[in-house]
Coordinates of N, CA and C in Angstrom, one line a residue:
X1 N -117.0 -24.3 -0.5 CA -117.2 -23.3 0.5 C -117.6 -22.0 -0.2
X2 N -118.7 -21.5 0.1 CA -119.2 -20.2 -0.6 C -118.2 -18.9 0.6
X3 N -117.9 -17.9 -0.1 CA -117.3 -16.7 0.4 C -118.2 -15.8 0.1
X4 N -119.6 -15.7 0.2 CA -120.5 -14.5 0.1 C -120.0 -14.2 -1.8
X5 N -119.3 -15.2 -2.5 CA -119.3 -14.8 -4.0 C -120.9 -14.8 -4.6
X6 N -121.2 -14.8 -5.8 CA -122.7 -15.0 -6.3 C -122.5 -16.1 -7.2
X7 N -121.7 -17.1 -7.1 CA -121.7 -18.3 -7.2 C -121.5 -19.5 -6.1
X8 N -122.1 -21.2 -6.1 CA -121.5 -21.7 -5.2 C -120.5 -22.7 -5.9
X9 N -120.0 -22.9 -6.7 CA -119.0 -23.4 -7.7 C -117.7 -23.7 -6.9
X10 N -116.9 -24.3 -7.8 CA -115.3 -24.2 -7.2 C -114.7 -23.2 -7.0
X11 N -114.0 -23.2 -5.7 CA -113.2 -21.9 -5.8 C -112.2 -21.8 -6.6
X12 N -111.9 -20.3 -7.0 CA -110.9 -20.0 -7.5 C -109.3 -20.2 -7.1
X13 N -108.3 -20.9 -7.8 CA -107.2 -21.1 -7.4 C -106.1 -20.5 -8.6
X14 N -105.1 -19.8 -8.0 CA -104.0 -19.5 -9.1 C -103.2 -20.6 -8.9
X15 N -102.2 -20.5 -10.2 CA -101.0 -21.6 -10.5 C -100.1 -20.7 -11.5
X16 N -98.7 -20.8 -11.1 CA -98.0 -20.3 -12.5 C -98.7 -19.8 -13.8
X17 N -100.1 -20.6 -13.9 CA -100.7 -20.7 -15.6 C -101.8 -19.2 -15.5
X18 N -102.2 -19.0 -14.0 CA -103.0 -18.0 -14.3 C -104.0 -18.3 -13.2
X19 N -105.4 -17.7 -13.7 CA -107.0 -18.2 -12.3 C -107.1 -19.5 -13.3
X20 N -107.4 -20.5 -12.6 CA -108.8 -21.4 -13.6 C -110.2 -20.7 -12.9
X21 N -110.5 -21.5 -13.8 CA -112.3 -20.5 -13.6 C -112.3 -19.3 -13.8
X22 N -111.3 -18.6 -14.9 CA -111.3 -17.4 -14.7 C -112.6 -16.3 -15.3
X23 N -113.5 -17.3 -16.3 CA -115.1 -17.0 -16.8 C -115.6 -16.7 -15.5
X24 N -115.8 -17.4 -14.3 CA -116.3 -16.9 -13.4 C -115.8 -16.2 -12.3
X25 N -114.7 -15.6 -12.8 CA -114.3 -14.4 -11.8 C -114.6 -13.4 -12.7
X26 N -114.8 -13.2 -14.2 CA -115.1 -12.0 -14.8 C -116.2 -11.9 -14.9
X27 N -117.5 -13.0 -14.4 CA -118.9 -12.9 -14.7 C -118.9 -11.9 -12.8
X28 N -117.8 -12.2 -11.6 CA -118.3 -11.8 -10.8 C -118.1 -10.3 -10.7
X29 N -116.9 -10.0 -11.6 CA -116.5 -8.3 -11.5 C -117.1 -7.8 -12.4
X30 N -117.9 -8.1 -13.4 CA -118.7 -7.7 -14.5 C -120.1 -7.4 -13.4
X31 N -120.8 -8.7 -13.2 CA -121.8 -8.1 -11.7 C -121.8 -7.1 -10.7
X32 N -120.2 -6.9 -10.6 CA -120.4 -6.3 -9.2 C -120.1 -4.9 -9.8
X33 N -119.4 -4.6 -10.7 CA -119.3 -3.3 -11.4 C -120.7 -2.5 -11.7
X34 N -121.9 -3.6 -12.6 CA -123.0 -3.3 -13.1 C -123.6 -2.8 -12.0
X35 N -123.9 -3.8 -10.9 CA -124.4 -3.4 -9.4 C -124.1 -1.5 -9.1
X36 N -122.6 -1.4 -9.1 CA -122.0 -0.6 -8.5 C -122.2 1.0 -9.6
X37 N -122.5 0.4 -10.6 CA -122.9 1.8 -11.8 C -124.4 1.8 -11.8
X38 N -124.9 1.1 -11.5 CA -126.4 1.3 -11.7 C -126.9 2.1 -10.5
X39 N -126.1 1.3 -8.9 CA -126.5 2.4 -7.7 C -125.9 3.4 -8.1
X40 N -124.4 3.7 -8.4 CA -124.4 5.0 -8.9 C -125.2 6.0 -9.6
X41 N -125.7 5.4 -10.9 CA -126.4 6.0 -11.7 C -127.7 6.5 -11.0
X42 N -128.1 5.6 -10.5 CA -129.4 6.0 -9.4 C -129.4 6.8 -8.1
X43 N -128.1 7.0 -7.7 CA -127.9 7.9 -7.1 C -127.9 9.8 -7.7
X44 N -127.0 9.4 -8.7 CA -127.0 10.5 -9.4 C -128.0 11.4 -10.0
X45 N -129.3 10.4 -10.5 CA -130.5 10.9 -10.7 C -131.1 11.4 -9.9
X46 N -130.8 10.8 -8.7 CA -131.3 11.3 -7.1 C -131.3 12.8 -6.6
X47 N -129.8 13.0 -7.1 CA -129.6 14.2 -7.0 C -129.8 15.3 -7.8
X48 N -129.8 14.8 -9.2 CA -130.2 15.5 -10.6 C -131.5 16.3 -9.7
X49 N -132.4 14.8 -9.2 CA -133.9 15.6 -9.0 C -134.4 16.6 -8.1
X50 N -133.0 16.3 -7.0 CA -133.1 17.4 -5.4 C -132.5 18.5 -6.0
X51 N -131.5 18.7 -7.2 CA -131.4 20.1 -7.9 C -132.6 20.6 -8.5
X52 N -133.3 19.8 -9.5 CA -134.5 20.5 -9.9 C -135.8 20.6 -9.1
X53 N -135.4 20.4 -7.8 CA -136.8 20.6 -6.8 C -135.8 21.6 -5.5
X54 N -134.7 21.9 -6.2 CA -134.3 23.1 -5.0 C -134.8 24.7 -5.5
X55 N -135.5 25.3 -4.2 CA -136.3 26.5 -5.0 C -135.3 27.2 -5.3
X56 N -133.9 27.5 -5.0 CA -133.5 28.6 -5.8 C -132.6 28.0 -6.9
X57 N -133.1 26.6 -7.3 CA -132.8 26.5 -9.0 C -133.9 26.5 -9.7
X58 N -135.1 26.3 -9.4 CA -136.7 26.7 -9.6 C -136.4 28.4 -10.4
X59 N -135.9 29.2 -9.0 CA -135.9 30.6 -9.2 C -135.0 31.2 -10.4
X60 N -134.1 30.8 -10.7 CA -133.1 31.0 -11.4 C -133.8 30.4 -12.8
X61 N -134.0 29.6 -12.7 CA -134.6 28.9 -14.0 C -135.7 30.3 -14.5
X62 N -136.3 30.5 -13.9 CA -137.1 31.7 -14.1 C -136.9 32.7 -14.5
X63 N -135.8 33.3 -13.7 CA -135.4 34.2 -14.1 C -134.5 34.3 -15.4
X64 N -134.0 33.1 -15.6 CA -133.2 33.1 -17.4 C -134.0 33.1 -18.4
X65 N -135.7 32.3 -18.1 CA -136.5 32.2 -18.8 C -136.7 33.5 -19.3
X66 N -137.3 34.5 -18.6 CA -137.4 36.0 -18.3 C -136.5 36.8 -19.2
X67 N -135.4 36.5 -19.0 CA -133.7 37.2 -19.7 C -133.8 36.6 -21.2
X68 N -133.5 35.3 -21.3 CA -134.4 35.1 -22.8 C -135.2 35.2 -23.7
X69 N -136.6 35.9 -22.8 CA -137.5 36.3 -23.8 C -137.2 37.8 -24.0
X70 N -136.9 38.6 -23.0 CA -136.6 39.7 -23.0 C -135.4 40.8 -23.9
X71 N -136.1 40.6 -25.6 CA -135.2 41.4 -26.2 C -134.0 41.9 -26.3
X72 N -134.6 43.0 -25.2 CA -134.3 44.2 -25.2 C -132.6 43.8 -23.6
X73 N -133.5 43.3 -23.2 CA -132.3 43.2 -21.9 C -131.0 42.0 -22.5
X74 N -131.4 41.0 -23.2 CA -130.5 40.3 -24.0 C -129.5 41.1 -24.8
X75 N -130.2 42.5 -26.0 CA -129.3 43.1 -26.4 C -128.1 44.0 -25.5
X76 N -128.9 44.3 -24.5 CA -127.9 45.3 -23.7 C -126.8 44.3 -22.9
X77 N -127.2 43.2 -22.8 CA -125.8 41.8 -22.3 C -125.0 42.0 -23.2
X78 N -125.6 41.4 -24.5 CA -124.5 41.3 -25.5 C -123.7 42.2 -25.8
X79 N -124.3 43.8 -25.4 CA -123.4 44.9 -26.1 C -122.4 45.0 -25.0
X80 N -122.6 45.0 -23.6 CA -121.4 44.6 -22.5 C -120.7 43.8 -22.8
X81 N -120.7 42.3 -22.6 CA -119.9 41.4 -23.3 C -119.0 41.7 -24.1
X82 N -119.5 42.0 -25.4 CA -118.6 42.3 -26.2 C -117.6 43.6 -26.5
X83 N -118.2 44.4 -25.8 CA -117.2 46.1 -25.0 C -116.2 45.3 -24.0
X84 N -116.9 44.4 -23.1 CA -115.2 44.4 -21.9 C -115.0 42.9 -22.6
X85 N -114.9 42.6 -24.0 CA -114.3 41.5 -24.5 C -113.0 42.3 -25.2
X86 N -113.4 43.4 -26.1 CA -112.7 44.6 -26.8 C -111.7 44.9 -25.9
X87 N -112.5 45.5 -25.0 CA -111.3 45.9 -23.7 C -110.2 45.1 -23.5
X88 N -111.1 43.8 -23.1 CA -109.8 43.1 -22.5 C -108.8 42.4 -23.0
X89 N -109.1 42.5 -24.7 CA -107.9 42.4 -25.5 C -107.2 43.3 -26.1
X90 N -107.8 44.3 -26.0 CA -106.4 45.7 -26.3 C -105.4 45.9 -25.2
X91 N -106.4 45.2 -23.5 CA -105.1 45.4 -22.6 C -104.1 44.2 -23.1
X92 N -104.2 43.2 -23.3 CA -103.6 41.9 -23.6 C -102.8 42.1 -24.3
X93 N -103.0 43.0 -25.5 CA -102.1 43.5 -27.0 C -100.8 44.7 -26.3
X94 N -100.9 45.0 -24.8 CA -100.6 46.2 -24.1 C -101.0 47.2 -24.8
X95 N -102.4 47.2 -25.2 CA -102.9 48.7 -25.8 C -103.2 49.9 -25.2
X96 N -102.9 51.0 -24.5 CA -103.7 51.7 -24.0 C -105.4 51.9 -23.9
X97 N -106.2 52.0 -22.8 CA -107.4 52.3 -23.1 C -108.2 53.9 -22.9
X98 N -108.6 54.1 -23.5 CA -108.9 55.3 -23.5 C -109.8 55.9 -22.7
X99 N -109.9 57.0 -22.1 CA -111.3 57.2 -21.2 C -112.2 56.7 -21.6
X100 N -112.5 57.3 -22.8 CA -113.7 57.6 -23.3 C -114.0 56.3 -23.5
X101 N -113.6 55.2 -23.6 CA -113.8 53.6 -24.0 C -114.1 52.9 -22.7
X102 N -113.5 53.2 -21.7 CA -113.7 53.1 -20.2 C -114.7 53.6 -19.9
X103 N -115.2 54.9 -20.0 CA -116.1 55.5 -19.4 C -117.8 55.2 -20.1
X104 N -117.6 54.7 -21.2 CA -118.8 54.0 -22.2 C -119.2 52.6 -22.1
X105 N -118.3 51.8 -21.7 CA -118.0 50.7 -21.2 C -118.7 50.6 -19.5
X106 N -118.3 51.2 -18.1 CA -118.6 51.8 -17.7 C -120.5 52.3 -17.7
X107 N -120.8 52.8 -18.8 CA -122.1 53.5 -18.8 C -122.9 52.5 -19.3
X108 N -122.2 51.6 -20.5 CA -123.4 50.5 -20.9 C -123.7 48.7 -19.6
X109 N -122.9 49.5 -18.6 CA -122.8 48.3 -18.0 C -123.8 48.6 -16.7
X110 N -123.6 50.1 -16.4 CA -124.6 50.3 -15.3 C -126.4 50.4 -15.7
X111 N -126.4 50.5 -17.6 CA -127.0 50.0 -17.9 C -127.8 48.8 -17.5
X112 N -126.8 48.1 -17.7 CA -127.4 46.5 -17.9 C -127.6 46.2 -16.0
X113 N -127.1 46.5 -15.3 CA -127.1 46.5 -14.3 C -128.2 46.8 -13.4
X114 N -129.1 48.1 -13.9 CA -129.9 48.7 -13.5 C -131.0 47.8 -14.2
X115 N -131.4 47.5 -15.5 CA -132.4 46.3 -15.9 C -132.6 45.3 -15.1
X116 N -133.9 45.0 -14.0 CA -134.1 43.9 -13.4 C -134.2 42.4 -14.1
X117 N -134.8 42.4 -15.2 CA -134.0 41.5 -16.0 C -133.0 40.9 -16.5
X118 N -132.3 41.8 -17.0 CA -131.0 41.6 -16.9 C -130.3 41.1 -15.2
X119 N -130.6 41.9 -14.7 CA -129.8 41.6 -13.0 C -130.6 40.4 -12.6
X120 N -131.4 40.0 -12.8 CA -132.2 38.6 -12.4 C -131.5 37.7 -13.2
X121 N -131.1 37.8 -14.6 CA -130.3 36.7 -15.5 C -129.0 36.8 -14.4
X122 N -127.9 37.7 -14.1 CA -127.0 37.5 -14.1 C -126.8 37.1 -12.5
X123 N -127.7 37.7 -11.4 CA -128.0 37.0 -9.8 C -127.9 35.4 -10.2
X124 N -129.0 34.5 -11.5 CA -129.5 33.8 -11.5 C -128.3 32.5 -11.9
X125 N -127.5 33.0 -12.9 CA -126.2 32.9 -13.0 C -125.4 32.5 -11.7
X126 N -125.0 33.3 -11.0 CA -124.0 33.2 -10.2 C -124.7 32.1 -9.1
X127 N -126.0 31.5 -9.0 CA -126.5 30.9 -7.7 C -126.7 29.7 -8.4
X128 N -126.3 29.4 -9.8 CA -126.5 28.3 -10.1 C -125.1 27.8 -10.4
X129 N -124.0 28.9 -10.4 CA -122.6 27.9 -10.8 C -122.1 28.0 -9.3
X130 N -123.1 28.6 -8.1 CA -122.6 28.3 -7.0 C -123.2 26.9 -6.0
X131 N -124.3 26.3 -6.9 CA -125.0 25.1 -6.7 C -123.7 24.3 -7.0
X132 N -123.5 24.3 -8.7 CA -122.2 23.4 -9.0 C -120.9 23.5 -8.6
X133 N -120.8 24.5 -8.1 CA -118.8 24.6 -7.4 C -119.7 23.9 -6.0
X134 N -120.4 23.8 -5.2 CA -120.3 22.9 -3.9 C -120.9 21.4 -4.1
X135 N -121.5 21.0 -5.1 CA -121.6 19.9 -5.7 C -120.1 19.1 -6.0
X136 N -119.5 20.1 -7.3 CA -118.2 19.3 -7.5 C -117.0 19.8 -6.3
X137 N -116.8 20.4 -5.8 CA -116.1 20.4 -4.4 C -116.4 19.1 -3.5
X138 N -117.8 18.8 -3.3 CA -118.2 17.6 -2.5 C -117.7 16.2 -2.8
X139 N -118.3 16.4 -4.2 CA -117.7 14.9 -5.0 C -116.2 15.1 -5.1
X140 N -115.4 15.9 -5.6 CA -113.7 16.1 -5.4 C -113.2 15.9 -4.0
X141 N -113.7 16.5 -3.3 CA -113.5 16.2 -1.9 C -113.8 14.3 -1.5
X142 N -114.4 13.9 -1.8 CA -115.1 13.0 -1.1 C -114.1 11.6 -2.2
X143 N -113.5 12.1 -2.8 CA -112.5 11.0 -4.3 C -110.9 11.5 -3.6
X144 N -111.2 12.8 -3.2 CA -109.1 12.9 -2.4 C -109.4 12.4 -1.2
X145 N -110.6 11.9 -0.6 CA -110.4 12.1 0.9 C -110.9 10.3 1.2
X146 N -110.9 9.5 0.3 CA -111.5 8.3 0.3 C -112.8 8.0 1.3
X147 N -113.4 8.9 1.9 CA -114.7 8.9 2.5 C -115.4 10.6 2.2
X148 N -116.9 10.5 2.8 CA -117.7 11.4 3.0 C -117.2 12.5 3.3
X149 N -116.9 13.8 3.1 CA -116.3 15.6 3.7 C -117.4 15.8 4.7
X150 N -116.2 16.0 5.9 CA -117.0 16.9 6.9 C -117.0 18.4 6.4
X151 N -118.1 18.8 7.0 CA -118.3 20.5 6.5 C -116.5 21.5 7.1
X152 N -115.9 21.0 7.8 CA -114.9 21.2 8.2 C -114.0 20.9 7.2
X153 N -113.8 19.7 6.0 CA -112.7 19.3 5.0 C -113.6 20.4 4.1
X154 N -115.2 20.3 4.1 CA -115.3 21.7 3.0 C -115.0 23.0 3.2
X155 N -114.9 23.4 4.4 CA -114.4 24.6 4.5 C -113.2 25.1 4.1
X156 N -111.8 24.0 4.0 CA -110.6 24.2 3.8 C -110.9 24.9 2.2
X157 N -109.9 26.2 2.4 CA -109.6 26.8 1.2 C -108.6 26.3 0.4
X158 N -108.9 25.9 -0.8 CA -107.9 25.1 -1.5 C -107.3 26.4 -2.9
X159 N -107.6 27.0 -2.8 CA -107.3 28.3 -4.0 C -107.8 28.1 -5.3
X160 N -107.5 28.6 -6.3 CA -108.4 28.7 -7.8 C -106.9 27.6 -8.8
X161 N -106.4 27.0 -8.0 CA -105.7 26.4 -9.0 C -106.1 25.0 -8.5
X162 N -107.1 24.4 -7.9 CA -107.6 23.2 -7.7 C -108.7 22.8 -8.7
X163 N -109.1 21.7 -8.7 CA -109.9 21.4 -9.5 C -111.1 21.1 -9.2
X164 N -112.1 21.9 -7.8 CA -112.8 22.4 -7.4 C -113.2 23.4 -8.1
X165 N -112.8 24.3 -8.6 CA -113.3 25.5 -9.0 C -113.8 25.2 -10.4

């Protein structure tokens, strides 16, 4: 009697000793895994491609392209960066900070700020790790919740200590 298995062979029977036929119960979970990682995999490319054909990952892509050629706006990132990196380890050490380190800090940032290149890198930034926080929220959602998330299970706020974020 076939069970919709992808053999028509003997069926499988246990005994104290274990499966007999147990070659063809691992040929069937070996199949049905391959099956099940390949639609995976081809799903997942699926989506790889509706990300690189969504226009504001198109746009963003552009605009980093832009930020990386752009010298001059790259040096004024890195000189922020590395000011409220300073910063934020003298508070850590409980160091006082000084105006004057605040208020330069502060001035190289409205710098960078005011650079449309610059501000196109860092807009371009935030719309692409907000592609990936509702991507992996979907898929985390959709592995706790054993089915598909209604826009209602994604709306639940689950806070920054979940593994969503």
């Amino acid at each position: 009697m076939n069970r919709g298995l992808p053999w028509t062979g003997p069926l499988l029977y246990f005994t104290w000793r274990g499966w007999h036929n147990a070659g063809l119960l691992n040929i069937y979970i070996t199949m049905q895994t391959e099956t099940e990682t390949s639609l995976l995999t081809q799903k997942t490319r699926e989506l790889c491609q509706a990300i690189l054909e969504e226009p504001v990952f198109r746009a963003g892509q552009e605009r980093i392209a832009a930020f990386l050629a752009d010298e001059k706006a790259r040096a004024q990132y890195e000189l922020v960066v590395s000011k409220g990196q300073a910063l934020q380890e003298k508070q850590q050490q409980a160091q006082a900070l000084s105006d004057a380190e605040v208020a330069e800090f502060e001035k190289q940032r409205e710098i960078l700020i005011n650079n449309p290149v610059a501000r196109g890198f860092m807009d371009a930034q935030e719309e692409l790790h907000e592609i990936q926080h509702t991507i992996k929220k979907s898929v985390n959602k959709t592995l706790e919740l054993g089915r598909v998330p209604t826009e209602a299970d994604l709306q639940e706020d689950c806070g920054h200590g979940c593994s969503c974020h």
